[in-house]
XYZ file of C-alpha atoms in Angstrom:
620
model
C 14.957 -15.530 -13.684
C 17.746 -16.166 -11.158
C 18.085 -19.224 -9.201
C 16.485 -16.966 -5.492
C 13.237 -16.058 -7.815
C 13.482 -19.403 -9.694
C 13.008 -20.897 -5.494
C 10.954 -18.623 -4.167
C 8.081 -17.735 -6.623
C 5.194 -19.752 -5.362
C 3.949 -22.852 -8.336
C 2.032 -21.050 -10.714
C 3.153 -18.164 -11.472
C 4.956 -16.321 -14.245
C 7.349 -13.816 -14.206
C 4.846 -11.398 -16.625
C 2.348 -11.847 -14.155
C 0.759 -15.102 -14.979
C -0.143 -15.714 -11.100
C -3.143 -12.675 -11.662
C -5.377 -14.441 -11.902
C -9.404 -14.919 -9.959
C -9.266 -15.872 -6.518
C -12.620 -17.241 -6.587
C -11.815 -19.677 -3.347
C -11.799 -16.348 -1.673
C -13.811 -16.247 1.739
C -15.701 -13.879 2.116
C -14.781 -10.824 4.476
C -15.549 -9.953 7.410
C -16.694 -6.206 6.595
C -17.109 -5.291 10.348
C -14.371 -6.780 12.260
C -12.254 -4.601 9.093
C -14.252 -1.329 10.549
C -14.102 -2.440 13.648
C -9.815 -2.120 13.360
C -10.395 0.692 11.745
C -11.973 2.395 14.722
C -9.012 1.160 16.394
C -6.784 2.400 14.795
C -8.481 5.793 14.844
C -8.778 5.258 18.826
C -6.008 8.445 19.037
C -8.105 10.904 17.045
C -11.159 10.017 19.101
C -11.297 13.539 20.748
C -10.843 16.050 17.580
C -12.882 13.256 15.636
C -15.981 13.994 18.694
C -15.673 17.397 18.271
C -16.349 17.458 15.032
C -19.049 15.625 15.476
C -20.462 17.930 18.129
C -20.269 20.997 15.852
C -21.610 19.180 12.918
C -25.146 18.650 15.534
C -25.480 21.949 16.700
C -25.216 22.910 12.963
C -27.753 20.408 11.647
C -29.417 20.999 15.169
C -29.914 24.901 13.395
C -30.424 23.558 10.025
C -33.344 21.865 12.115
C -34.776 24.797 13.893
C -35.085 26.905 10.791
C -38.296 25.688 8.764
C -40.031 26.383 12.497
C -38.246 30.344 12.603
C -39.844 29.936 8.714
C -43.348 29.461 9.582
C -43.774 31.334 11.878
C -42.674 34.326 9.837
C -44.704 33.092 7.271
C -47.844 32.931 9.667
C -47.001 36.640 10.894
C -47.007 38.052 7.389
C -49.923 36.007 6.642
C -51.858 37.436 9.223
C -51.151 41.032 8.002
C -53.277 39.573 4.836
C -57.133 40.427 4.557
C -58.465 38.873 2.282
C -61.899 40.953 0.888
C -64.998 38.730 0.433
C -66.228 38.013 -3.227
C -62.819 40.505 -5.300
C -60.209 37.245 -4.589
C -57.903 40.632 -3.529
C -55.995 40.313 -0.371
C -54.802 43.489 1.602
C -51.894 43.929 3.314
C -53.035 45.828 7.119
C -50.775 46.834 10.017
C -48.284 43.756 9.519
C -45.939 43.595 12.530
C -42.456 44.395 11.012
C -40.748 44.402 14.901
C -41.781 40.359 14.860
C -40.753 40.091 10.604
C -36.967 42.176 11.368
C -36.872 39.749 14.208
C -37.540 36.274 12.630
C -35.395 37.190 9.954
C -32.893 38.361 12.222
C -32.931 35.102 13.945
C -33.342 33.406 10.506
C -29.566 34.954 9.429
C -28.299 33.954 12.931
C -29.165 30.651 13.202
C -27.954 29.661 9.221
C -24.815 31.491 9.551
C -23.767 29.634 12.781
C -24.467 26.099 11.519
C -22.965 27.040 8.243
C -19.767 28.484 10.609
C -20.402 24.793 12.926
C -20.105 22.709 9.372
C -16.799 24.242 8.389
C -15.022 24.163 11.896
C -15.651 20.271 11.374
C -14.782 20.149 7.858
C -11.862 21.341 8.780
C -11.096 19.327 11.618
C -11.674 16.160 10.206
C -9.882 17.025 6.753
C -6.948 17.190 9.324
C -7.596 14.103 11.611
C -8.238 12.210 8.091
C -4.377 13.197 6.252
C -3.251 12.387 9.527
C -4.807 9.144 10.384
C -3.674 8.291 6.364
C -0.466 9.585 7.130
C 0.137 6.946 10.168
C -1.191 4.020 8.021
C 1.029 4.740 5.604
C 3.752 4.661 8.027
C 2.629 1.852 9.411
C 2.792 0.044 6.368
C 6.590 1.417 5.585
C 7.584 0.377 9.025
C 5.643 -3.012 9.051
C 7.434 -3.741 5.218
C 10.513 -3.660 6.805
C 10.121 -5.902 9.599
C 8.903 -9.121 7.168
C 10.077 -11.543 5.713
C 11.142 -11.967 2.885
C 9.080 -14.857 1.946
C 6.502 -12.320 2.186
C 6.848 -10.977 -0.837
C 7.944 -13.399 -2.520
C 3.755 -15.311 -2.610
C 3.069 -11.796 -3.263
C 2.800 -9.328 -6.184
C 4.943 -5.550 -5.339
C 1.608 -4.283 -7.490
C -0.716 -5.011 -4.796
C 1.485 -4.311 -2.339
C 1.766 -0.964 -3.581
C -1.820 -0.576 -4.437
C -2.670 -0.696 -0.412
C -0.298 1.588 0.226
C -1.690 4.035 -2.058
C -5.298 2.852 -2.890
C -7.079 1.919 -0.436
C -5.184 3.678 2.262
C -6.698 6.282 -0.537
C -10.036 4.924 0.418
C -10.167 5.359 4.079
C -9.204 8.392 3.948
C -11.949 9.608 2.094
C -14.371 7.650 3.996
C -13.494 9.088 7.037
C -13.683 12.514 5.797
C -16.787 12.410 3.758
C -19.022 9.572 5.428
C -18.119 9.715 9.565
C -19.646 13.294 9.841
C -22.021 12.516 7.191
C -23.426 9.496 8.757
C -23.770 11.439 12.039
C -25.633 14.471 10.788
C -27.580 12.418 8.981
C -29.056 9.713 11.748
C -29.321 13.781 13.731
C -30.951 15.111 10.367
C -33.367 12.390 10.013
C -34.118 11.900 13.901
C -34.816 15.405 14.375
C -37.105 16.037 11.644
C -39.195 13.370 12.376
C -39.722 14.456 16.042
C -40.118 18.266 14.281
C -42.718 16.983 12.253
C -44.689 15.213 15.081
C -44.033 18.717 17.572
C -45.316 20.243 13.754
C -48.299 18.492 12.930
C -49.107 14.583 13.369
C -51.040 13.805 10.076
C -48.315 16.050 8.143
C -45.585 13.916 9.428
C -47.100 9.828 9.439
C -48.156 11.285 5.536
C -44.572 12.339 4.795
C -42.783 9.397 6.691
C -45.465 6.246 5.425
C -44.606 8.108 1.433
C -40.732 8.001 2.290
C -40.889 4.810 3.958
C -40.299 2.445 1.199
C -36.946 4.771 0.897
C -35.982 2.128 2.977
C -37.130 -0.994 2.215
C -35.012 0.112 -0.890
C -31.461 0.954 0.210
C -31.183 -2.365 2.080
C -32.711 -4.760 -0.917
C -29.120 -2.540 -2.727
C -26.825 -2.642 -0.324
C -27.119 -6.030 0.572
C -26.670 -6.670 -3.383
C -23.794 -4.447 -3.667
C -21.616 -5.282 -1.433
C -19.745 -8.324 -2.656
C -18.692 -6.322 -5.618
C -17.117 -3.541 -3.335
C -14.421 -6.660 -1.592
C -13.851 -7.784 -5.303
C -13.391 -4.195 -6.838
C -10.965 -3.788 -3.931
C -9.005 -6.691 -4.902
C -9.241 -6.349 -8.769
C -7.904 -3.424 -8.377
C -4.954 -4.817 -6.495
C -4.528 -7.778 -9.079
C -4.556 -5.170 -11.516
C -2.098 -2.979 -10.191
C 0.457 -5.697 -9.735
C -0.094 -7.407 -13.745
C 0.939 -3.486 -14.746
C 3.552 -3.134 -12.603
C 5.083 -7.036 -13.682
C 4.762 -5.776 -17.259
C 6.674 -2.785 -16.952
C 9.470 -3.327 -15.161
C 9.778 -7.079 -17.818
C 8.442 -4.477 -21.206
C 11.822 -5.485 -22.778
C 11.208 -9.076 -22.359
C 7.759 -8.840 -23.386
C 8.768 -6.891 -26.547
C 12.389 -9.255 -27.426
C 9.403 -12.710 -26.772
C 6.310 -11.140 -28.802
C 4.555 -11.695 -25.789
C 2.442 -8.222 -26.381
C -0.463 -10.518 -27.230
C -0.254 -13.451 -24.346
C -0.165 -10.276 -21.712
C -2.656 -8.042 -23.059
C -4.675 -11.197 -22.494
C -3.947 -11.926 -18.803
C -4.474 -7.163 -18.814
C -8.096 -7.611 -20.676
C -8.973 -10.891 -18.503
C -8.072 -8.771 -14.578
C -9.778 -5.359 -16.324
C -12.831 -7.241 -17.376
C -13.061 -8.950 -14.006
C -12.322 -4.588 -12.589
C -15.120 -3.258 -15.033
C -17.602 -6.213 -13.945
C -17.597 -5.225 -9.874
C -16.528 -2.215 -10.436
C -19.712 -1.808 -12.567
C -22.135 -3.608 -11.252
C -20.767 -1.893 -7.542
C -21.125 1.633 -9.641
C -24.573 0.156 -10.078
C -26.038 -0.442 -7.087
C -24.758 3.460 -5.798
C -26.049 5.058 -8.725
C -29.351 3.555 -7.834
C -29.990 5.358 -5.112
C -29.974 8.796 -5.905
C -32.423 8.579 -8.680
C -34.515 6.531 -5.700
C -34.169 9.050 -3.028
C -35.357 11.796 -5.915
C -38.340 9.881 -6.065
C -38.682 9.155 -2.702
C -38.536 12.956 -2.367
C -40.568 13.847 -4.730
C -43.519 11.145 -3.380
C -42.958 13.044 -0.077
C -43.272 16.594 -1.585
C -46.266 15.476 -3.576
C -48.342 13.584 -0.412
C -47.530 16.749 1.713
C -49.345 19.404 -0.234
C -52.419 17.125 -1.228
C -52.944 16.253 2.854
C -51.600 19.894 3.310
C -53.908 21.962 1.536
C -57.044 19.524 2.298
C -56.290 20.905 6.330
C -55.553 24.425 5.492
C -58.581 24.504 3.513
C -60.597 23.293 6.522
C -58.338 26.249 8.696
C -57.138 23.762 11.454
C -53.558 24.338 10.744
C -51.755 28.480 9.094
C -50.722 28.355 5.586
C -46.866 28.523 7.646
C -47.607 25.117 8.230
C -47.292 23.490 4.733
C -43.911 25.967 4.651
C -42.088 24.490 7.300
C -43.303 21.014 6.171
C -42.402 20.638 2.640
C -38.712 21.714 3.806
C -38.498 18.843 6.441
C -39.828 16.606 3.901
C -36.329 17.419 2.432
C -34.581 16.978 5.712
C -36.246 13.795 5.921
C -35.642 13.023 3.026
C -31.924 14.202 1.865
C -30.694 11.925 5.201
C -31.830 8.951 3.427
C -29.948 10.010 0.130
C -26.802 10.500 2.125
C -27.156 7.666 4.556
C -27.617 5.320 1.514
C -24.049 6.748 -0.150
C -22.746 6.741 3.083
C -23.048 3.048 3.391
C -21.835 2.749 0.255
C -18.690 4.481 1.045
C -18.470 2.320 3.921
C -18.820 -0.829 2.475
C -15.950 0.568 -0.070
C -14.083 1.656 3.182
C -14.718 -2.112 4.875
C -12.663 -3.935 1.799
C -10.015 -1.203 1.847
C -9.193 -1.667 5.252
C -9.015 -5.292 5.426
C -6.933 -5.093 2.657
C -4.787 -2.546 4.498
C -4.800 -4.406 8.358
C -4.293 -7.897 6.587
C -1.341 -6.510 5.600
C -0.089 -4.723 8.746
C -1.165 -8.137 10.472
C 1.272 -10.992 8.334
C 3.887 -12.414 10.796
C 6.283 -10.561 11.273
C 10.683 -11.280 11.225
C 10.919 -12.963 15.105
C 11.417 -9.948 18.032
C 14.850 -9.826 18.605
C 15.057 -7.200 21.412
C 16.090 -9.760 24.114
C 19.209 -10.671 22.061
C 22.411 -9.371 23.950
C 25.592 -11.029 21.757
C 26.640 -8.007 19.673
C 29.644 -8.277 17.233
C 31.876 -5.492 16.868
C 32.385 -4.214 12.948
C 35.636 -2.975 13.768
C 37.275 -5.731 15.299
C 35.487 -9.243 13.023
C 37.777 -11.284 12.501
C 35.816 -12.803 9.649
C 36.366 -16.497 10.408
C 32.722 -18.295 8.974
C 31.737 -21.880 9.391
C 28.219 -23.954 8.236
C 28.178 -26.599 10.005
C 24.924 -29.731 8.868
C 22.940 -26.024 7.303
C 19.125 -28.027 6.217
C 17.461 -25.225 4.909
C 13.877 -25.389 2.045
C 11.882 -22.443 0.807
C 8.986 -24.638 2.036
C 9.377 -26.238 5.577
C 8.526 -30.033 4.280
C 10.655 -29.805 0.264
C 14.537 -28.414 1.872
C 16.386 -27.710 -1.116
C 20.110 -27.370 1.090
C 21.096 -30.676 2.480
C 23.308 -31.218 5.300
C 25.831 -27.915 3.935
C 29.050 -27.684 6.257
C 31.801 -25.605 4.879
C 33.908 -23.028 6.616
C 35.990 -19.783 5.570
C 38.878 -17.988 7.664
C 39.373 -14.346 7.748
C 40.116 -12.915 4.808
C 40.019 -16.044 2.041
C 38.298 -15.799 -0.701
C 35.828 -17.949 -1.484
C 33.610 -18.887 -4.969
C 29.912 -21.271 -4.709
C 29.895 -22.456 -8.491
C 27.554 -24.753 -9.832
C 24.619 -24.872 -11.673
C 21.557 -22.703 -11.872
C 19.336 -24.132 -9.333
C 22.416 -25.938 -7.246
C 21.189 -23.862 -4.250
C 24.350 -20.810 -4.390
C 22.239 -17.670 -3.967
C 20.279 -19.564 -1.504
C 23.118 -20.055 1.012
C 24.304 -16.182 0.749
C 20.917 -15.507 1.665
C 20.908 -17.971 4.664
C 24.085 -16.427 5.814
C 22.527 -12.303 5.421
C 19.745 -13.861 7.802
C 17.141 -13.185 4.973
C 15.924 -16.237 6.048
C 16.154 -18.907 9.071
C 18.006 -21.777 9.086
C 15.346 -25.287 9.406
C 18.070 -26.968 11.129
C 22.148 -26.568 11.829
C 23.999 -23.554 12.168
C 25.486 -20.534 11.127
C 28.741 -19.215 12.725
C 30.456 -15.363 12.090
C 34.139 -15.633 14.601
C 32.625 -18.586 16.258
C 28.922 -16.924 17.046
C 26.100 -18.267 15.504
C 23.936 -15.901 13.445
C 21.546 -16.547 14.936
C 22.151 -15.795 18.382
C 23.136 -12.429 16.716
C 20.635 -9.391 15.562
C 19.948 -9.164 11.595
C 20.785 -5.269 11.568
C 24.424 -6.520 13.327
C 24.758 -9.632 10.459
C 23.925 -7.031 7.999
C 26.233 -4.447 9.468
C 29.317 -7.266 8.707
C 28.107 -7.514 5.038
C 28.995 -5.587 1.969
C 26.687 -6.725 -1.302
C 27.329 -6.789 -4.706
C 24.206 -8.151 -6.482
C 23.493 -9.495 -10.413
C 20.600 -7.237 -9.973
C 21.909 -3.115 -9.951
C 19.964 -1.265 -7.722
C 20.415 2.882 -8.097
C 17.851 5.450 -6.972
C 16.367 8.613 -8.401
C 19.150 10.828 -6.200
C 23.019 12.030 -7.000
C 25.585 9.841 -7.838
C 27.464 10.860 -4.891
C 24.072 9.715 -2.949
C 23.753 6.701 -4.433
C 27.598 5.887 -3.317
C 26.989 6.726 0.020
C 23.486 5.373 0.855
C 22.827 5.098 4.523
C 26.305 5.707 5.172
C 26.634 8.270 8.012
C 29.898 10.702 8.108
C 30.853 10.257 4.193
C 33.467 12.701 2.890
C 33.883 13.678 -0.731
C 37.383 12.561 -0.596
C 36.087 9.232 0.433
C 33.026 9.333 -2.043
C 36.048 10.099 -5.105
C 38.796 7.513 -3.689
C 35.681 4.507 -3.949
C 35.244 5.912 -7.553
C 38.844 6.177 -8.626
C 39.159 2.813 -7.047
C 36.398 1.045 -9.646
C 37.796 3.350 -12.360
C 34.562 5.370 -12.724
C 35.854 8.728 -11.611
C 37.026 9.882 -15.524
C 32.927 8.791 -16.647
C 31.623 10.457 -13.946
C 33.440 13.566 -13.988
C 32.858 14.152 -18.097
C 29.022 14.900 -17.104
C 27.728 18.013 -16.439
C 27.026 18.072 -12.531
C 29.503 15.472 -11.567
C 29.004 13.749 -9.017
C 25.705 15.958 -8.428
C 24.354 13.858 -11.739
C 20.960 12.890 -10.666
C 20.376 9.672 -11.919
C 17.020 9.133 -13.233
C 15.241 8.518 -16.517
C 17.383 11.300 -18.517
C 20.844 10.364 -17.158
C 21.700 6.719 -19.148
C 24.317 4.340 -17.527
C 25.478 1.429 -19.304
C 24.632 -2.490 -17.231
C 29.031 -2.173 -16.130
C 28.600 1.806 -14.894
C 25.509 1.101 -12.795
C 27.536 -2.118 -11.916
C 30.559 -0.187 -10.952
C 28.343 2.440 -8.794
C 27.144 -0.576 -6.616
C 31.026 -1.475 -6.156
C 31.607 1.770 -4.798
C 28.665 1.933 -2.639
C 30.655 -1.498 -1.566
C 33.296 0.538 -0.786
C 32.344 3.076 1.166
C 30.182 0.667 3.161
C 34.101 -0.802 4.161
C 32.523 -4.494 5.763
C 35.211 -7.354 6.928
C 33.369 -9.287 5.132
C 31.609 -8.956 0.873
C 29.175 -11.092 -1.005
C 29.792 -11.260 -4.687
C 26.234 -12.402 -6.359
C 27.105 -12.808 -9.847
C 28.266 -9.476 -10.266
C 29.331 -9.631 -13.962
C 26.677 -12.118 -15.455
C 25.156 -9.295 -17.230
C 28.331 -7.125 -18.805
C 30.355 -7.958 -21.923
C 33.956 -8.773 -21.626
C 35.786 -6.150 -21.675
C 33.429 -4.195 -19.228
C 33.640 -7.837 -16.645
C 37.199 -7.052 -17.079
C 37.010 -3.584 -15.342
C 34.561 -4.751 -13.158
C 36.576 -8.044 -12.168
C 40.086 -5.486 -11.173
C 37.378 -3.284 -9.079
C 35.855 -6.614 -7.318
C 39.724 -7.683 -6.619
C 40.257 -4.504 -4.543
C 37.376 -4.440 -2.896
C 37.832 -8.006 -1.327
C 41.680 -6.954 -0.127
C 42.371 -8.038 2.807
C 38.002 -9.382 3.072
C 36.068 -12.329 3.875
C 34.578 -13.281 0.592
C 32.101 -15.508 -0.549
C 31.783 -15.173 -4.657
C 29.416 -16.519 -6.460
C 29.988 -17.189 -10.105
C 29.290 -18.738 -13.237
C 31.897 -17.453 -15.400
C 34.168 -19.631 -13.702
C 37.478 -17.759 -15.516
C 36.549 -14.686 -12.650
C 37.121 -17.229 -9.279
C 40.407 -19.161 -10.680
C 42.362 -16.476 -7.474
C 39.765 -17.974 -4.870
C 41.101 -20.220 -1.749
C 38.611 -21.961 -2.049
C 36.037 -23.343 -4.400
C 32.618 -25.339 -2.995
C 31.508 -27.170 -5.767
C 27.285 -27.124 -5.261
C 24.853 -29.348 -6.585
C 20.992 -30.076 -5.716
C 21.740 -28.627 -2.062
C 24.985 -30.557 -1.875
C 28.412 -29.510 -1.677
C 29.390 -32.150 -4.194
C 33.154 -31.006 -4.453
C 36.027 -28.681 -2.865
C 39.308 -26.933 -3.562
C 41.571 -24.601 -5.222
C 41.066 -24.258 -9.004
C 43.842 -26.144 -9.973
C 43.040 -29.010 -7.311
C 39.132 -29.063 -9.065
C 41.142 -29.745 -13.228
C 43.705 -31.886 -11.684
C 40.288 -33.744 -9.779
C 39.328 -33.869 -13.382
C 35.185 -33.957 -11.612
C 32.272 -31.590 -12.094
C 33.814 -28.632 -11.612
C 36.431 -29.514 -14.369
C 33.455 -29.888 -16.695
C 31.685 -27.156 -15.861
C 34.971 -24.694 -16.213
C 35.808 -27.268 -19.669
C 32.540 -26.534 -20.996
C 32.674 -22.774 -20.989
C 35.441 -23.067 -23.804
C 33.878 -25.957 -25.209
C 33.437 -25.359 -28.957
C 28.719 -25.274 -30.077
């Protein structure tokens, strides 16, 4: 673990995911507020959503009128039958074929138009939900770029990724499947009730009374299942974070025989996810059989009461046929509403996680800053004046740090682990804000410059090499514009990497992925070539040779010597042999500078630096 990581990692969180335990004390979620924020976010799509709802309502209305037309069709056919008393035989007499044909055409047109309306609203909602999901991911991506680093110090990367993927997908699926379904179910429910009362009020009360119990059970289940959907989304994020950390540190896990411990941690989180998912799905699964039972009960009641009414010749048989369809149209929305509410519960939990992330405190706004240091005009004078800083405001770890570097100087910062070396570099780059004091570049405090301006002034080579999946050329150029192939080759030759690249089948067009294995030294040389292409006036080298062998260290050191020429350079190193030619060495301990001078001066002083330097050559 690096010094910065050890400083920043919250207490109780280990590198292998030990911090992904349950958060029992977490406050209850405000689902109404989360859904309200989601509605505000989709406001730009209000018109197409309303249009889709209108098409959905139109299709629903046509489906509601259908049974009434079917009842007329049944009565028209039944009217042509004449029963012969005592024989049980019915004879067809003078069937009104024109009316039967007309009603059949009306039914076909109505159901066809209803299907077309449903198709159009489906296309509209699919488009809207995908665009909304894209906007959510874009908003999250933009948010990541404006969040302070301390947010990532206290949150699992896997949990953040889960918000971008799982939670956004959950919201998209809910919008696509549930919004229109909810509206159409309401229309279908109310419309079927109205049509039933218009057709026969006795049968209407029979059907509604038999189905009313469904509402009671539905709301009881909703109340019990809400908390499990929230837990499911939370534990899903936690298990993603644990898996991401475990795979990232797979070699360390194997080397320390920690498989059992990691597996136990995974099993603990996985069991919590299983428990919450099982309970939420159990309650969700109760909806369908419950609604099916209620629907069947409604059918039985309608058939019994309908038979009595028809037997007394107070109503035509077509009414019973229509009511059996209306019972289905009445109970089906109950099932849809239950499923929709279940989906909305999950979406509410997902929305709260997404908007919780989007509402995190951002870096301070710098739009009003007018001072600017052009890269081509920067001399490179850097001054630290009485700098105080702590990752936690109550725990200061940099105490009254003061130092200065003249343009073109090579400044080395050394000291034991936890002395504050990497912290000073983070402050110099404005990754974190000072508690007090100032850092000046060419006499201008960095707090008066924008962060992007400060970042433009530095090129960095870090201990942890970061290469992305792309060609070697793309990795060297990385976000720099107007870079020619000659510039790339020149940088690769300067760091001694050109010959190796040319031995690859596709040279600079070789894609770096899982199949293209580079050694640690070669990866570091690529990052040094990237820094050369950046060509900023100042340079930061943070433990750039700590993870390579001695021979590779020599090659990297030669490349870094070329890189530091003409640049104000800040070098953090544990191997003190690599900074003997530094113009100034700052020796840090517990956040303070305890010694400073050249290599010779510090050895002559026979102080803490001399002790550190000689300890690297003492026999064990």
